[in-house]
Coordinates of C-alpha atoms in Angstrom, one line a residue:
M294 CA -12.4 -29.7 -2.1
A295 CA -11.2 -28.9 -5.9
K296 CA -10.4 -25.1 -6.5
N297 CA -12.2 -24.0 -9.5
A298 CA -10.6 -23.0 -12.7
T299 CA -11.9 -19.6 -13.0
T300 CA -10.9 -18.4 -8.9
P301 CA -7.5 -16.8 -9.4
E302 CA -5.1 -17.4 -7.3
Y303 CA -3.6 -13.5 -6.9
P304 CA -3.8 -10.0 -8.0
T305 CA -1.8 -8.9 -10.8
R306 CA -0.2 -5.2 -11.3
D307 CA -3.4 -4.2 -12.9
T308 CA -5.7 -5.8 -10.8
V309 CA -3.5 -3.8 -7.9
I310 CA -3.9 -0.4 -10.1
E311 CA -7.7 -0.9 -11.4
L312 CA -8.3 -1.6 -6.7
G313 CA -6.8 1.3 -6.1
K314 CA -8.5 3.3 -9.1
R315 CA -11.9 1.8 -7.2
L316 CA -10.9 3.6 -3.7
C317 CA -10.5 7.0 -5.3
A318 CA -13.5 6.5 -7.3
A319 CA -15.5 6.1 -4.3
A320 CA -13.4 8.7 -2.5
D321 CA -14.2 10.7 -5.0
E322 CA -17.6 10.4 -4.0
Y323 CA -17.8 12.5 -1.1
A324 CA -16.5 16.5 -1.3
D325 CA -15.2 16.4 2.7
R326 CA -13.1 13.6 3.3
K327 CA -10.9 14.5 6.1
G328 CA -12.6 12.3 8.8
Y329 CA -11.6 9.1 6.9
T330 CA -8.1 7.4 8.2
E331 CA -6.0 5.0 6.2
K332 CA -8.2 2.4 8.2
H333 CA -11.7 2.9 6.4
F334 CA -10.0 2.6 3.4
E335 CA -8.3 -0.7 4.3
L336 CA -11.5 -1.8 5.0
A337 CA -12.9 -1.2 1.8
L338 CA -9.7 -2.7 0.1
C339 CA -10.2 -5.9 2.1
C340 CA -14.3 -5.9 0.9
L341 CA -12.9 -5.8 -2.4
L342 CA -9.8 -8.2 -2.4
Q343 CA -12.3 -10.7 -0.7
D344 CA -15.0 -9.9 -3.5
R345 CA -12.8 -11.1 -5.9
K346 CA -12.8 -14.6 -4.5
Y347 CA -9.0 -15.4 -3.7
S348 CA -8.2 -18.8 -2.5
R349 CA -7.0 -16.7 0.2
V350 CA -6.9 -13.1 1.8
A351 CA -5.7 -12.9 5.0
T352 CA -5.4 -9.9 7.2
Q353 CA -3.0 -8.4 9.6
R354 CA -1.0 -11.3 9.3
K355 CA 2.4 -11.2 11.6
A356 CA 5.5 -10.3 9.2
K357 CA 8.7 -11.9 8.8
L358 CA 10.8 -9.1 10.1
K359 CA 11.4 -8.7 13.6
P360 CA 10.1 -5.9 15.1
K361 CA 12.6 -3.1 16.4
K362 CA 13.9 -3.9 19.9
G363 CA 11.0 -2.2 22.1
A364 CA 8.6 -2.2 20.0
K365 CA 5.0 -2.4 21.6
K366 CA 3.7 -5.0 19.0
P367 CA 5.2 -7.2 16.1
N368 CA 5.0 -6.2 12.6
Q369 CA 2.3 -7.0 10.8
L370 CA 1.7 -7.3 6.8
D371 CA -2.0 -5.6 5.9
F372 CA -2.8 -8.3 3.5
E373 CA -1.4 -12.2 2.1
I374 CA -3.2 -13.2 -0.8
G375 CA -3.3 -16.6 -2.2
N376 CA -1.8 -20.0 -0.9
T377 CA 0.9 -21.0 -3.3
N378 CA 1.2 -18.0 -5.3
R379 CA 1.0 -15.3 -2.3
V380 CA 1.1 -11.7 -2.7
A381 CA 2.2 -9.6 -0.2
L382 CA 0.3 -6.1 0.1
E383 CA 0.7 -3.2 2.3
F384 CA -1.4 -0.2 2.1
A385 CA -1.1 3.3 2.2
V386 CA -3.0 6.4 1.9
R387 CA -2.2 9.8 0.8
R388 CA -5.0 12.0 3.0
M389 CA -5.7 15.6 4.0
V390 CA -4.1 15.7 7.9
Y391 CA -4.7 18.7 10.2
L392 CA -1.1 20.1 11.5
T393 CA -1.9 21.7 14.7
K394 CA 1.7 23.0 14.9
T395 CA 0.5 25.4 11.5
K396 CA -2.9 24.9 11.6
N397 CA -3.0 23.8 8.1
W398 CA -4.4 21.0 6.6
Q399 CA -1.6 19.2 4.2
A400 CA -1.4 16.2 1.5
K401 CA 0.6 13.5 3.8
G402 CA 1.0 9.3 3.3
H403 CA 2.9 9.3 0.1
T404 CA 6.7 9.7 0.8
V405 CA 9.1 7.5 1.2
S406 CA 9.7 8.6 4.9
E407 CA 6.2 7.6 5.6
N408 CA 6.7 4.7 4.1
R409 CA 9.9 3.3 5.2
S410 CA 8.5 0.7 7.6
E411 CA 6.1 -1.1 4.5
L412 CA 8.7 -1.1 2.5
R413 CA 11.0 -3.2 5.1
K414 CA 8.4 -5.5 5.9
L415 CA 7.7 -6.0 2.3
T416 CA 11.6 -6.9 0.9
H417 CA 11.4 -9.6 4.1
E418 CA 8.5 -11.3 2.6
D419 CA 10.7 -14.3 1.6
V420 CA 7.8 -16.0 0.9
A421 CA 5.2 -14.2 -1.3
K422 CA 5.7 -14.4 -4.9
V423 CA 5.2 -10.8 -5.5
R424 CA 5.1 -7.7 -3.0
Y425 CA 3.0 -4.3 -3.2
L426 CA 2.8 -1.3 -1.7
L427 CA -0.2 0.4 -3.1
I428 CA -0.5 3.9 -1.9
V429 CA -4.0 5.5 -3.2
D430 CA -4.4 9.4 -2.9
V431 CA -7.6 10.4 -1.8
S432 CA -6.2 13.8 -0.5
G433 CA -8.6 15.5 -3.3
Q434 CA -5.5 17.4 -4.0
P435 CA -3.5 17.6 -7.3
P436 CA -1.4 14.2 -7.8
V437 CA 2.0 14.1 -7.0
D438 CA 5.4 15.1 -8.8
L439 CA 5.1 11.1 -10.5
D440 CA 8.8 11.3 -11.9
K441 CA 10.0 13.1 -8.1
L442 CA 7.9 10.0 -6.6
K443 CA 9.8 7.1 -8.6
R444 CA 13.2 8.8 -8.1
D445 CA 12.9 9.1 -4.2
Y446 CA 11.5 5.2 -3.9
Q447 CA 14.6 4.0 -6.3
T448 CA 17.2 6.1 -5.0
Y449 CA 16.2 5.0 -1.4
V450 CA 15.8 1.1 -1.8
A451 CA 19.2 1.3 -3.5
S452 CA 21.0 3.0 -0.8
Q453 CA 23.6 1.5 1.6
S454 CA 20.9 2.1 4.4
F455 CA 18.1 -0.1 3.3
K456 CA 18.9 -3.5 4.0
K457 CA 17.1 -5.0 0.5
K458 CA 16.1 -8.5 0.4
E459 CA 13.5 -9.3 -1.8
S460 CA 11.8 -6.7 -4.5
V461 CA 8.9 -4.4 -4.1
T462 CA 6.7 -2.3 -6.5
V463 CA 5.1 0.4 -5.2
V464 CA 1.9 1.4 -7.0
Y465 CA 0.9 5.2 -6.5
V466 CA -2.9 5.3 -7.8
H467 CA -4.9 8.8 -8.1
S468 CA -8.1 9.6 -9.4
D469 CA -6.2 11.1 -12.6
T470 CA -3.0 8.9 -12.9
Y471 CA -1.2 6.0 -11.6
T472 CA 2.4 4.9 -11.8
V473 CA 4.4 1.8 -10.8
I474 CA 7.2 1.8 -9.3
A475 CA 9.9 -0.8 -9.4
C476 CA 12.0 -1.3 -6.4

């Protein structure tokens, strides 16, 4: 069956930013979003990707990176989009988390240490034409310091301990702003 000429093959950087903005806009409709987890937003992202009629949207695909010794499950990519020009997409959410130790709510999910495994998985995806780590901030808090976020990710990827194989584009989206970080 011939592919429709208008059907996009894979998401561009601008499309990934737009998808993040749509997720933020949806979260902004709810006053209390503390009960929503990354999985809730991942399901919404899956629907948004499928609605775009890409030639292929695979979820929870086995990643190339071998799991650490003793791991209970294999490494998985959140999304792989397209056939020939594949895009690997890992998804993270900055959201409010209750810390029982301090009995406070805190925004979590955007730092390098919290997304280290996602970065490692993405850099090993050599078949993918483009690799994105999309961080959507639905915390309801002010956006993170974008310069510090960029510095932290680029410093980590350039470090000796990080074994980089392929480049990754980190996209952070908040209702008020966004940034793109080439790693």
